[in-house]
Short mmCIF file of C-alpha atoms and ligand atoms in Angstrom, two decimals:
data_model
loop_
_atom_site.label_atom_id
_atom_site.label_comp_id
_atom_site.label_asym_id
_atom_site.label_seq_id
_atom_site.Cartn_x
_atom_site.Cartn_y
_atom_site.Cartn_z
CA MET A 1 6.26 41.08 73.28
CA SER A 2 6.28 38.00 75.48
CA PHE A 3 6.99 34.29 75.37
CA SER A 4 3.28 33.64 74.83
CA ASP A 5 3.36 35.92 71.75
CA TYR A 6 6.05 33.72 70.24
CA THR A 7 4.19 30.51 71.09
CA ARG A 8 0.92 31.84 69.64
CA LEU A 9 2.65 33.12 66.50
CA THR A 10 4.44 29.80 65.93
CA LYS A 11 1.22 27.81 66.33
CA LYS A 12 -0.87 30.06 64.07
CA SER A 13 1.83 30.42 61.41
CA LEU A 14 2.58 26.70 61.22
CA GLY A 15 -1.12 25.96 60.78
CA PHE A 16 -1.02 28.20 57.71
CA LEU A 17 2.49 27.58 56.39
CA LEU A 18 2.59 23.77 56.32
CA PRO A 19 -0.42 23.31 54.01
CA TYR A 20 0.76 26.34 51.99
CA LEU A 21 4.19 24.74 51.43
CA GLY A 22 2.40 21.66 50.06
CA THR A 23 0.46 23.89 47.63
CA LEU A 24 3.68 25.63 46.54
CA LEU A 25 5.42 22.31 45.80
CA ARG A 26 2.43 21.12 43.76
CA GLN A 27 2.39 24.43 41.87
CA ARG A 28 6.14 24.12 41.06
CA ALA A 29 5.67 20.65 39.60
CA THR A 30 2.63 21.75 37.55
CA THR A 31 4.53 24.81 36.27
CA ILE A 32 7.37 22.73 34.83
CA LEU A 33 4.98 20.34 33.09
CA HIS A 34 2.83 23.25 31.87
CA ARG A 35 5.78 25.05 30.27
CA TRP A 36 6.49 21.99 28.11
CA THR A 37 2.92 21.18 27.17
CA TRP A 38 1.07 24.49 26.58
CA ARG A 39 1.01 25.57 22.93
CA ASN A 40 -0.15 28.88 21.53
CA THR A 41 -3.13 28.24 19.30
CA PRO A 42 -4.94 30.71 17.04
CA ASN A 43 -8.22 32.04 18.42
CA SER A 44 -7.33 31.25 22.05
CA LYS A 45 -10.03 32.33 24.45
CA ASN A 46 -9.26 35.20 26.80
CA ILE A 47 -9.30 35.16 30.57
CA VAL A 48 -9.18 38.85 31.40
CA VAL A 49 -7.78 40.09 34.70
CA LEU A 50 -8.79 43.69 35.30
CA GLY A 51 -6.40 45.52 37.67
CA GLY A 52 -2.71 44.75 38.03
CA SER A 53 -1.96 45.28 41.68
CA PHE A 54 -1.46 42.82 44.55
CA ALA A 55 -4.56 40.72 43.81
CA GLY A 56 -4.54 40.84 39.99
CA ILE A 57 -0.82 40.11 39.65
CA GLU A 58 -1.06 36.96 41.74
CA LEU A 59 -3.95 35.70 39.59
CA VAL A 60 -2.03 36.47 36.38
CA ASN A 61 0.94 34.53 37.71
CA GLN A 62 -1.15 31.53 38.69
CA LEU A 63 -3.18 31.39 35.47
CA SER A 64 -0.18 31.82 33.20
CA HIS A 65 1.28 28.63 34.68
CA THR A 66 -1.89 26.55 34.65
CA LEU A 67 -4.27 27.50 31.80
CA PRO A 68 -4.87 24.72 29.31
CA ARG A 69 -4.17 25.01 25.60
CA GLY A 70 -6.78 27.21 23.91
CA TYR A 71 -6.78 29.81 26.72
CA ARG A 72 -4.58 32.77 27.55
CA VAL A 73 -4.56 35.52 30.15
CA ILE A 74 -4.79 39.25 29.45
CA LEU A 75 -4.08 41.83 32.12
CA ILE A 76 -5.67 45.25 31.72
CA GLU A 77 -4.07 47.84 34.01
CA LYS A 78 -4.09 51.60 33.65
CA ASN A 79 -0.70 52.21 35.25
CA SER A 80 2.65 51.59 33.55
CA HIS A 81 4.11 50.25 36.83
CA LEU A 82 2.84 48.56 39.96
CA ASN A 83 2.23 51.35 42.47
CA TYR A 84 3.74 49.91 45.64
CA VAL A 85 1.45 51.85 47.96
CA PHE A 86 2.86 50.29 51.15
CA ASN A 87 5.70 52.81 50.88
CA PHE A 88 3.70 55.85 49.82
CA PRO A 89 3.26 57.41 53.28
CA ARG A 90 7.04 57.21 53.88
CA PHE A 91 7.94 58.43 50.39
CA SER A 92 5.45 61.27 50.69
CA VAL A 93 7.65 62.67 53.43
CA MET A 94 11.17 61.43 52.73
CA SER A 95 12.64 62.48 49.40
CA GLY A 96 14.94 60.64 47.03
CA LEU A 97 13.45 57.14 46.97
CA GLU A 98 10.07 57.74 45.34
CA ARG A 99 11.15 56.17 42.03
CA THR A 100 11.65 52.82 43.75
CA ALA A 101 7.95 52.64 44.69
CA PHE A 102 6.96 52.05 41.05
CA ILE A 103 7.81 48.48 40.16
CA PRO A 104 8.06 47.44 36.49
CA TYR A 105 5.70 44.76 35.25
CA ASP A 106 8.54 42.91 33.40
CA GLY A 107 8.56 40.13 35.98
CA LEU A 108 4.94 39.10 35.46
CA ALA A 109 4.29 35.54 34.27
CA LYS A 110 8.04 34.82 34.51
CA GLY A 111 8.83 31.33 33.24
CA ALA A 112 5.38 30.89 31.67
CA PRO A 113 5.12 29.71 28.06
CA SER A 114 5.48 32.43 25.47
CA GLY A 115 2.15 33.75 24.16
CA ILE A 116 0.09 32.82 27.20
CA PHE A 117 0.18 36.30 28.73
CA GLU A 118 -0.39 39.81 27.45
CA ARG A 119 -0.50 43.10 29.37
CA ILE A 120 -2.50 46.01 28.04
CA GLN A 121 -1.97 49.43 29.59
CA ASP A 122 -5.40 51.01 29.35
CA THR A 123 -8.41 51.91 31.46
CA ALA A 124 -11.53 49.74 31.32
CA VAL A 125 -14.57 51.94 30.99
CA ASP A 126 -17.48 49.58 30.37
CA LEU A 127 -18.53 45.99 30.18
CA THR A 128 -20.91 43.83 28.18
CA SER A 129 -21.51 40.13 28.80
CA LYS A 130 -18.73 39.29 26.30
CA LYS A 131 -16.44 42.31 25.98
CA ILE A 132 -14.57 44.94 27.95
CA ARG A 133 -14.47 48.39 26.48
CA LEU A 134 -11.28 50.40 27.04
CA ALA A 135 -10.69 54.14 27.16
CA SER A 136 -8.62 53.88 23.95
CA GLY A 137 -11.72 52.63 22.13
CA LYS A 138 -10.40 49.06 21.92
CA GLU A 139 -12.68 46.17 22.89
CA ILE A 140 -11.39 42.92 24.38
CA ASP A 141 -13.40 39.68 24.31
CA TYR A 142 -13.45 37.60 27.44
CA SER A 143 -14.59 34.08 28.33
CA TYR A 144 -13.96 34.71 32.01
CA LEU A 145 -13.30 37.99 33.73
CA ALA A 146 -11.68 38.60 37.12
CA ILE A 147 -12.17 42.10 38.51
CA ALA A 148 -9.38 43.25 40.82
CA THR A 149 -9.77 47.00 40.50
CA GLY A 150 -9.23 47.62 44.23
CA SER A 151 -10.12 50.95 45.70
CA SER A 152 -9.26 54.60 45.43
CA GLN A 153 -7.98 56.61 48.36
CA PRO A 154 -7.09 60.25 48.69
CA LEU A 155 -3.61 61.45 47.73
CA PRO A 156 -0.94 60.50 48.84
CA VAL A 157 -2.15 56.91 48.34
CA ASN A 158 -3.73 57.24 44.91
CA LEU A 159 -1.95 59.22 42.26
CA MET A 160 -3.45 60.59 39.07
CA SER A 161 -0.50 59.85 36.78
CA ILE A 162 -0.41 56.53 34.99
CA ASP A 163 3.30 56.68 34.19
CA ARG A 164 6.25 56.52 36.54
CA ASN A 165 7.71 59.99 35.87
CA GLY A 166 4.38 61.70 36.44
CA ALA A 167 3.68 59.63 39.56
CA CYS A 168 7.13 60.43 41.02
CA GLY A 169 6.43 64.10 40.30
CA GLU A 170 3.20 63.87 42.30
CA LEU A 171 4.96 62.31 45.31
CA GLN A 172 7.67 65.00 45.09
CA GLN A 173 4.94 67.64 45.08
CA VAL A 174 3.48 66.08 48.26
CA GLN A 175 6.94 66.13 49.87
CA GLU A 176 7.34 69.82 48.98
CA THR A 177 3.88 70.75 50.27
CA ILE A 178 4.58 69.00 53.58
CA LYS A 179 8.01 70.62 53.82
CA GLU A 180 6.55 74.08 53.29
CA SER A 181 3.77 73.67 55.88
CA GLN A 182 4.37 74.24 59.59
CA LYS A 183 1.01 73.41 61.14
CA ILE A 184 -0.39 70.19 59.69
CA ALA A 185 -3.55 68.18 60.44
CA ILE A 186 -4.00 64.59 59.31
CA VAL A 187 -7.68 63.59 59.28
CA GLY A 188 -8.29 59.84 59.72
CA GLY A 189 -6.47 57.66 62.22
CA GLY A 190 -6.41 54.39 60.28
CA ALA A 191 -3.05 52.89 59.38
CA VAL A 192 -2.37 55.42 56.60
CA GLY A 193 -3.05 58.45 58.81
CA VAL A 194 -1.02 57.02 61.69
CA GLU A 195 1.99 56.19 59.46
CA LEU A 196 1.89 59.56 57.72
CA ALA A 197 1.50 61.63 60.90
CA SER A 198 4.34 59.78 62.62
CA ASP A 199 6.68 60.09 59.63
CA ILE A 200 6.01 63.83 59.25
CA LYS A 201 6.78 64.44 62.91
CA ASP A 202 9.83 62.16 62.83
CA PHE A 203 11.39 63.76 59.74
CA TYR A 204 10.38 67.28 60.84
CA PRO A 205 10.27 67.34 64.68
CA SER A 206 9.69 71.10 64.79
CA LYS A 207 6.43 70.91 62.85
CA ASP A 208 3.14 71.04 64.67
CA VAL A 209 1.27 67.84 63.73
CA THR A 210 -2.31 66.97 64.76
CA LEU A 211 -3.95 63.61 64.05
CA VAL A 212 -7.76 63.76 64.08
CA HIS A 213 -9.76 60.54 64.29
CA SER A 214 -13.50 59.82 64.30
CA ARG A 215 -13.42 57.02 66.86
CA GLY A 216 -12.42 56.66 70.51
CA GLN A 217 -9.26 54.80 69.50
CA LEU A 218 -6.80 55.10 66.64
CA LEU A 219 -6.49 52.05 64.37
CA ASN A 220 -9.96 50.85 65.36
CA LYS A 221 -9.79 47.91 62.88
CA PHE A 222 -7.08 46.41 65.07
CA GLY A 223 -6.85 45.28 68.68
CA GLU A 224 -6.40 47.23 71.88
CA ARG A 225 -2.72 46.40 72.38
CA LEU A 226 -1.72 47.94 69.04
CA GLN A 227 -3.99 50.94 69.59
CA ARG A 228 -2.40 51.64 72.97
CA TYR A 229 1.15 51.14 71.69
CA ALA A 230 0.59 53.50 68.75
CA LYS A 231 -1.03 56.18 70.88
CA VAL A 232 1.82 56.16 73.40
CA VAL A 233 4.52 56.45 70.71
CA LEU A 234 2.60 59.17 68.86
CA ARG A 235 1.74 61.25 71.90
CA ASN A 236 4.64 60.73 74.27
CA GLU A 237 7.59 60.14 72.00
CA LEU A 238 6.83 61.85 68.69
CA LYS A 239 4.70 64.60 70.29
CA VAL A 240 1.89 64.34 67.76
CA ARG A 241 -1.32 65.93 69.05
CA VAL A 242 -4.00 63.21 68.88
CA LEU A 243 -7.67 64.29 68.83
CA LEU A 244 -10.17 61.41 69.18
CA ASN A 245 -13.96 61.24 68.66
CA GLU A 246 -13.77 64.09 66.17
CA ARG A 247 -15.17 63.93 62.63
CA PRO A 248 -14.59 67.37 61.15
CA LYS A 249 -16.03 68.09 57.72
CA LYS A 250 -13.41 67.68 55.00
CA PRO A 251 -12.24 71.13 53.91
CA SER A 252 -12.54 72.15 50.28
CA GLY A 253 -9.25 72.06 48.40
CA GLY A 254 -8.93 68.31 47.95
CA SER A 255 -7.16 65.71 50.07
CA MET A 256 -4.16 68.03 50.54
CA ALA A 257 -5.89 71.30 51.42
CA ARG A 258 -3.63 74.28 52.10
CA GLY A 259 -4.65 77.04 54.47
CA ALA A 260 -7.72 75.07 55.55
CA ILE A 261 -9.98 75.29 58.58
CA LEU A 262 -11.32 72.31 60.57
CA THR A 263 -14.34 72.70 62.84
CA PHE A 264 -14.51 70.39 65.87
CA SER A 265 -17.42 68.97 67.90
CA ASP A 266 -17.33 71.81 70.44
CA THR A 267 -17.81 74.25 67.46
CA ARG A 268 -14.22 75.47 67.84
CA SER A 269 -12.52 76.13 64.48
CA GLU A 270 -8.81 75.87 63.88
CA GLN A 271 -6.74 76.95 60.90
CA PHE A 272 -3.97 74.70 59.55
CA ASP A 273 -1.32 75.34 56.89
CA LEU A 274 -2.16 71.93 55.49
CA VAL A 275 -4.95 69.41 56.08
CA ILE A 276 -4.30 65.92 54.68
CA SER A 277 -7.31 63.59 54.47
CA CYS A 278 -6.50 59.93 55.14
CA THR A 279 -10.13 58.98 55.36
CA GLY A 280 -10.14 55.54 53.76
CA GLN A 281 -11.12 53.68 50.64
CA GLN A 282 -13.68 54.06 47.85
CA PRO A 283 -14.05 50.73 45.98
CA ASN A 284 -13.52 50.92 42.18
CA SER A 285 -16.66 48.95 41.32
CA ALA A 286 -18.10 51.31 38.67
CA ILE A 287 -17.17 48.92 35.85
CA LEU A 288 -20.23 46.83 36.77
CA SER A 289 -22.60 49.78 36.87
CA THR A 290 -24.14 49.21 33.41
CA LEU A 291 -24.20 45.42 33.20
CA TYR A 292 -24.80 44.32 36.79
CA PRO A 293 -25.50 47.39 38.96
CA GLU A 294 -27.28 45.15 41.49
CA ALA A 295 -23.99 43.30 42.10
CA VAL A 296 -22.59 46.40 43.78
CA SER A 297 -23.45 46.73 47.45
CA GLU A 298 -25.52 49.81 48.24
CA SER A 299 -24.03 50.00 51.71
CA ASN A 300 -20.31 49.91 50.92
CA SER A 301 -20.00 50.02 47.09
CA ARG A 302 -18.03 46.76 47.04
CA VAL A 303 -18.85 43.97 44.59
CA ILE A 304 -21.10 41.33 46.13
CA VAL A 305 -19.56 37.88 45.68
CA ARG A 306 -20.37 34.27 46.47
CA PRO A 307 -17.90 32.29 48.60
CA THR A 308 -16.42 31.10 45.25
CA LEU A 309 -15.73 34.81 44.53
CA GLN A 310 -18.06 34.76 41.51
CA ILE A 311 -20.16 37.89 41.45
CA LEU A 312 -23.64 37.53 42.87
CA THR A 313 -26.52 39.44 41.40
CA THR A 314 -29.48 39.69 43.69
CA LYS A 315 -31.77 39.84 40.63
CA ASP A 316 -30.66 36.44 39.41
CA PRO A 317 -29.05 34.67 42.38
CA ASN A 318 -29.03 31.20 40.80
CA ARG A 319 -27.26 32.16 37.60
CA ALA A 320 -23.50 31.69 37.67
CA ILE A 321 -21.98 34.58 35.78
CA PRO A 322 -18.43 34.09 34.39
CA ILE A 323 -17.19 37.11 36.31
CA PHE A 324 -15.19 37.02 39.54
CA ALA A 325 -14.29 39.86 41.89
CA PHE A 326 -11.63 39.76 44.59
CA GLY A 327 -9.18 41.92 46.51
CA ASP A 328 -10.20 45.29 47.93
CA VAL A 329 -13.00 45.83 45.39
CA ALA A 330 -14.97 42.80 46.61
CA ASP A 331 -17.23 42.36 49.60
CA HIS A 332 -15.53 39.10 50.56
CA GLY A 333 -15.75 39.31 54.33
CA GLY A 334 -11.96 39.25 54.81
CA PRO A 335 -9.60 42.13 55.61
CA GLN A 336 -8.81 44.86 53.09
CA MET A 337 -5.20 43.79 52.89
CA ALA A 338 -2.94 42.70 50.05
CA ARG A 339 -2.43 39.33 51.73
CA ALA A 340 -6.18 38.65 51.48
CA GLY A 341 -6.26 39.44 47.75
CA TRP A 342 -3.21 37.28 47.23
CA LEU A 343 -4.88 34.25 48.88
CA GLN A 344 -8.17 34.92 47.10
CA ALA A 345 -6.31 34.78 43.75
CA GLY A 346 -5.76 31.04 44.39
CA VAL A 347 -9.51 30.55 44.85
CA VAL A 348 -10.33 32.45 41.65
CA ALA A 349 -7.67 30.59 39.61
CA ASN A 350 -8.92 27.23 40.84
CA ASN A 351 -12.55 28.04 40.06
CA ILE A 352 -11.78 29.43 36.58
CA LEU A 353 -9.89 26.21 35.79
CA ALA A 354 -12.86 24.17 37.07
CA LEU A 355 -15.24 26.07 34.76
CA ILE A 356 -12.89 25.63 31.79
CA HIS A 357 -12.84 21.89 32.44
CA GLY A 358 -16.64 21.79 32.69
CA ARG A 359 -16.77 21.32 36.46
CA THR A 360 -18.69 23.31 39.06
CA PRO A 361 -16.44 25.76 40.89
CA SER A 362 -16.00 24.41 44.39
CA ARG A 363 -13.09 26.31 45.97
CA THR A 364 -14.41 28.80 48.50
CA TYR A 365 -12.77 31.70 50.29
CA LYS A 366 -12.68 31.59 54.06
CA PRO A 367 -10.68 34.45 55.54
CA ASN A 368 -7.73 33.55 57.73
CA VAL A 369 -8.09 36.74 59.73
CA PHE A 370 -4.88 36.28 61.68
CA ILE A 371 -2.65 35.86 58.59
CA GLU A 372 -4.50 38.15 56.19
CA GLY A 373 -5.27 40.94 58.63
CA ALA A 374 -1.82 41.13 60.26
CA ILE A 375 -0.11 44.48 59.98
CA LYS A 376 3.46 45.72 59.92
CA LEU A 377 2.99 49.30 61.03
CA THR A 378 5.66 51.98 61.09
CA LEU A 379 5.53 54.73 63.72
CA GLY A 380 8.17 57.07 62.38
CA THR A 381 11.61 55.76 61.52
CA THR A 382 12.35 54.30 64.95
CA HIS A 383 9.35 52.07 65.64
CA THR A 384 7.88 49.21 63.64
CA VAL A 385 5.18 46.97 65.10
CA MET A 386 4.01 43.65 63.75
CA TYR A 387 0.54 42.87 65.02
CA GLY A 388 -1.97 40.12 64.33
CA MET A 389 -5.33 39.36 65.90
CA ASP A 390 -7.49 36.29 65.48
CA GLU A 391 -11.29 36.11 65.36
CA ASP A 392 -11.40 35.07 69.02
CA GLY A 393 -9.57 38.27 70.00
CA SER A 394 -6.24 36.59 70.82
CA ASP A 395 -3.38 38.62 69.44
CA VAL A 396 0.37 38.86 69.03
CA MET A 397 2.51 41.98 68.92
CA PHE A 398 6.19 42.36 68.06
CA PRO A 399 7.58 45.87 68.33
CA SER A 400 11.04 46.46 66.86
CA ARG A 401 13.33 49.43 66.37
CA ASN A 402 15.28 51.16 63.60
CA GLY A 403 13.93 49.37 60.54
CA PRO A 404 15.39 50.33 57.14
CA LEU A 405 14.37 53.77 55.88
CA ASP A 406 13.40 52.36 52.48
CA LEU A 407 11.12 49.78 54.15
CA GLU A 408 12.96 47.04 52.23
CA ILE A 409 11.67 48.12 48.85
CA GLY A 410 14.31 45.94 47.12
CA ARG A 411 12.59 42.85 48.51
CA ALA A 412 9.29 43.99 47.03
CA TRP A 413 10.91 44.25 43.60
CA LYS A 414 12.19 40.69 43.98
CA THR A 415 8.72 39.45 44.98
CA PHE A 416 7.33 40.86 41.75
CA GLY A 417 10.18 39.45 39.65
CA ALA A 418 11.76 42.87 38.93
CA ASP A 419 15.50 43.62 38.98
CA TYR A 420 16.12 46.31 41.62
CA GLU A 421 19.93 46.10 41.45
CA LYS A 422 19.95 46.59 37.69
CA GLU A 423 17.90 49.77 38.01
CA PHE A 424 19.29 51.30 41.21
CA GLY A 425 22.54 49.47 41.96
CA ALA A 426 23.10 47.32 45.05
C1 LIG B 501 -0.04 52.85 52.81
C2 LIG B 501 -0.58 51.46 52.73
C3 LIG B 501 0.16 50.41 53.25
C4 LIG B 501 -0.34 49.11 53.19
N1 LIG B 501 0.40 48.08 53.72
C5 LIG B 501 -0.04 46.82 53.62
C6 LIG B 501 0.77 45.73 54.10
O1 LIG B 501 1.87 45.93 54.64
N2 LIG B 501 0.29 44.48 53.96
C7 LIG B 501 -0.92 44.23 53.36
O2 LIG B 501 -1.30 43.04 53.23
N3 LIG B 501 -1.70 45.24 52.89
C8 LIG B 501 -1.29 46.53 53.02
N4 LIG B 501 -2.07 47.56 52.55
C9 LIG B 501 -3.37 47.27 51.94
C10 LIG B 501 -3.14 46.90 50.44
O3 LIG B 501 -2.37 47.89 49.81
C11 LIG B 501 -4.45 46.72 49.72
O4 LIG B 501 -5.23 45.77 50.41
C12 LIG B 501 -4.14 46.23 48.31
O5 LIG B 501 -3.49 47.23 47.57
C13 LIG B 501 -5.40 45.78 47.57
O6 LIG B 501 -4.98 45.20 46.39
P1 LIG B 501 -5.92 45.07 45.11
O7 LIG B 501 -5.09 44.43 44.06
O8 LIG B 501 -7.20 44.43 45.51
O9 LIG B 501 -6.31 46.56 44.71
P2 LIG B 501 -5.45 47.87 44.47
O10 LIG B 501 -4.10 47.76 45.10
O11 LIG B 501 -6.31 49.01 44.86
O12 LIG B 501 -5.20 47.88 42.91
C14 LIG B 501 -6.22 47.98 41.95
C15 LIG B 501 -5.55 48.11 40.58
O13 LIG B 501 -6.55 48.19 39.59
C16 LIG B 501 -6.23 49.24 38.68
N5 LIG B 501 -7.49 49.73 38.12
C17 LIG B 501 -8.56 50.20 38.83
N6 LIG B 501 -9.56 50.51 38.00
C18 LIG B 501 -9.12 50.24 36.75
C19 LIG B 501 -9.71 50.35 35.46
N7 LIG B 501 -10.96 50.77 35.29
N8 LIG B 501 -8.96 49.99 34.38
C20 LIG B 501 -7.69 49.54 34.52
N9 LIG B 501 -7.09 49.41 35.73
C21 LIG B 501 -7.80 49.76 36.81
C22 LIG B 501 -5.50 50.27 39.53
O14 LIG B 501 -4.68 51.09 38.74
C23 LIG B 501 -4.69 49.36 40.47
O15 LIG B 501 -3.44 49.02 39.92
C24 LIG B 501 -1.60 48.87 52.60
C25 LIG B 501 -2.35 49.94 52.07
C26 LIG B 501 -1.85 51.21 52.13
C27 LIG B 501 -2.66 52.34 51.56
N1 LIG B 502 1.22 48.80 57.27
C1 LIG B 502 0.09 48.28 56.79
O1 LIG B 502 -0.11 47.06 56.73
C2 LIG B 502 -0.99 49.21 56.33
C3 LIG B 502 -0.71 50.58 56.21
C4 LIG B 502 -1.71 51.40 55.74
C5 LIG B 502 -2.95 50.89 55.41
N2 LIG B 502 -3.17 49.57 55.55
C6 LIG B 502 -4.50 49.02 55.24
O2 LIG B 502 -5.05 49.67 54.10
C7 LIG B 502 -6.45 49.88 54.29
C8 LIG B 502 -6.78 51.36 54.17
O3 LIG B 502 -6.22 52.07 55.29
P1 LIG B 502 -6.65 53.57 55.62
O4 LIG B 502 -5.95 54.01 56.83
O5 LIG B 502 -6.54 54.38 54.37
O6 LIG B 502 -8.22 53.45 55.80
P2 LIG B 502 -9.09 53.07 57.10
O7 LIG B 502 -8.51 51.92 57.80
O8 LIG B 502 -10.48 52.98 56.60
O9 LIG B 502 -8.92 54.35 58.04
C9 LIG B 502 -9.47 55.59 57.73
C10 LIG B 502 -10.11 56.13 58.99
O10 LIG B 502 -10.46 57.49 58.80
C11 LIG B 502 -11.62 57.72 59.58
N3 LIG B 502 -12.33 58.90 59.08
C12 LIG B 502 -13.07 59.02 57.94
N4 LIG B 502 -13.54 60.29 57.83
C13 LIG B 502 -13.11 60.96 58.92
C14 LIG B 502 -13.27 62.30 59.36
N5 LIG B 502 -13.95 63.19 58.66
N6 LIG B 502 -12.70 62.65 60.53
C15 LIG B 502 -11.99 61.77 61.27
N7 LIG B 502 -11.79 60.49 60.89
C16 LIG B 502 -12.34 60.08 59.73
C17 LIG B 502 -12.45 56.45 59.36
O11 LIG B 502 -13.32 56.29 60.44
P3 LIG B 502 -14.87 55.89 60.26
O12 LIG B 502 -14.86 54.42 60.03
O13 LIG B 502 -15.45 56.29 61.58
O14 LIG B 502 -15.42 56.67 59.11
C18 LIG B 502 -11.37 55.37 59.36
O15 LIG B 502 -11.19 54.77 60.61
C19 LIG B 502 -6.80 49.30 55.65
O16 LIG B 502 -7.25 47.99 55.51
C20 LIG B 502 -5.47 49.34 56.37
O17 LIG B 502 -5.40 48.43 57.43
C21 LIG B 502 -2.23 48.72 56.01
#
């Protein structure tokens, strides 16, 4: 960290924050007016948001404060609680706090007029041009649909359970499996693999932890300064064995494979008590597979979108379809980060409102790589690094020490309008 880091951060943040503050003030004023003027009418048309995580929640909140009379917003989400995945690597190792990583949806659409918002806990299984079909057999009509189904990742990021007790049980099972294993390999040196490997070694210094990554540098989506910093802490301080330029075949036995063997590029095989795969994301784009299969990219399985975030079908590129996709499921050209989905929600809300009012959607998404791609990375319990890099390669890095063990989960609850103190005490 240097003086120039501070100067660069101040300049880049002000360029983002000042216009954003203006937007927030305008939104506040609109919200107050909206609460007094919106009336629930029979046969309101549905704007359906599919997926209630970082991207979908922000869209629900914006629409529930801006939709005109005659429209309402329905959220379809399979989980009973928001899975706050930011904390999953830590809570896969440390026990006792896992319940806090599942945030109730009570705070959604807070302050919005009654009747404008409904949440349905169900899984969407198919789509027609007018309806969404749910696993329960129910069908929901939509006038506009926003797909924010994100991506799936191996355990410990994605859990099978859709309710909080089951999901906590899964994280506890991961904690137990890690506790019982002495020699552990983490495959994949993206942010998840790096955070998990460093937490395991920090909480259990006597374990033998190996981090295996396909590229010449860990964290290859980020800049050199962060890569170097992470490697030094992992290797020299935490004593994690880091193997680079290795892409071993995933062992059978799932993403947490016990008693598994990895084979390396020099044909050497090594047995581990536990191999955890942190090998990245699989976009949840299957919902389009019947209606618009051509809107799913063959190269990365993400949903192909226009700059307005409306889906783009290559078969019919001039037809505007009333379906949007954003967040991690979409091929939007920005980073796969919650901050990107959150900013894209504003674009989608604006364009849906334009369509409702008979205008052509004109708001486009241009990634602010510095803001949206910035990372707050933990390297065990001692080190946290904030890092941001712009398109021109200029970057800032702020290492700090001894952050809170719970990674400030209480603040996350507040962000999503949930009452942490009521549930867990101060
Ligand atoms: C460990 C970790 C830490 C991270 N830390 C940060 C960070 O500090 N800052 C940051 O900006 N980003 C961070 N990220 C990235 C961030 O979590 C993702 O970019 C973000 O979750 C994407 O949000 P999303 O809403 O697009 O999709 P997702 O979070 O993937 O959510 C998709 C939602 O859709 C639901 N869903 C999917 N399919 C269906 C269906 N058919 N029917 C009903 N519901 C469905 C899912 O249940 C889920 O709730 C982190 C990621 C990980 C793994
Ligand atoms: N604190 C934070 O803000 C935070 C924390 C965690 C995650 N995130 C974000 O969440 C997203 C997902 O993160 P992630 O770490 O799950 O995914 P990721 O960034 O895609 O990293 C996974 C890595 O695993 C590598 N890999 C795949 N198969 C492999 C194999 N067989 N052997 C060795 N390496 C292999 C991939 O390399 P190849 O590309 O070569 O296949 C990839 O670099 C990212 O955008 C990330 O930045 C943010």
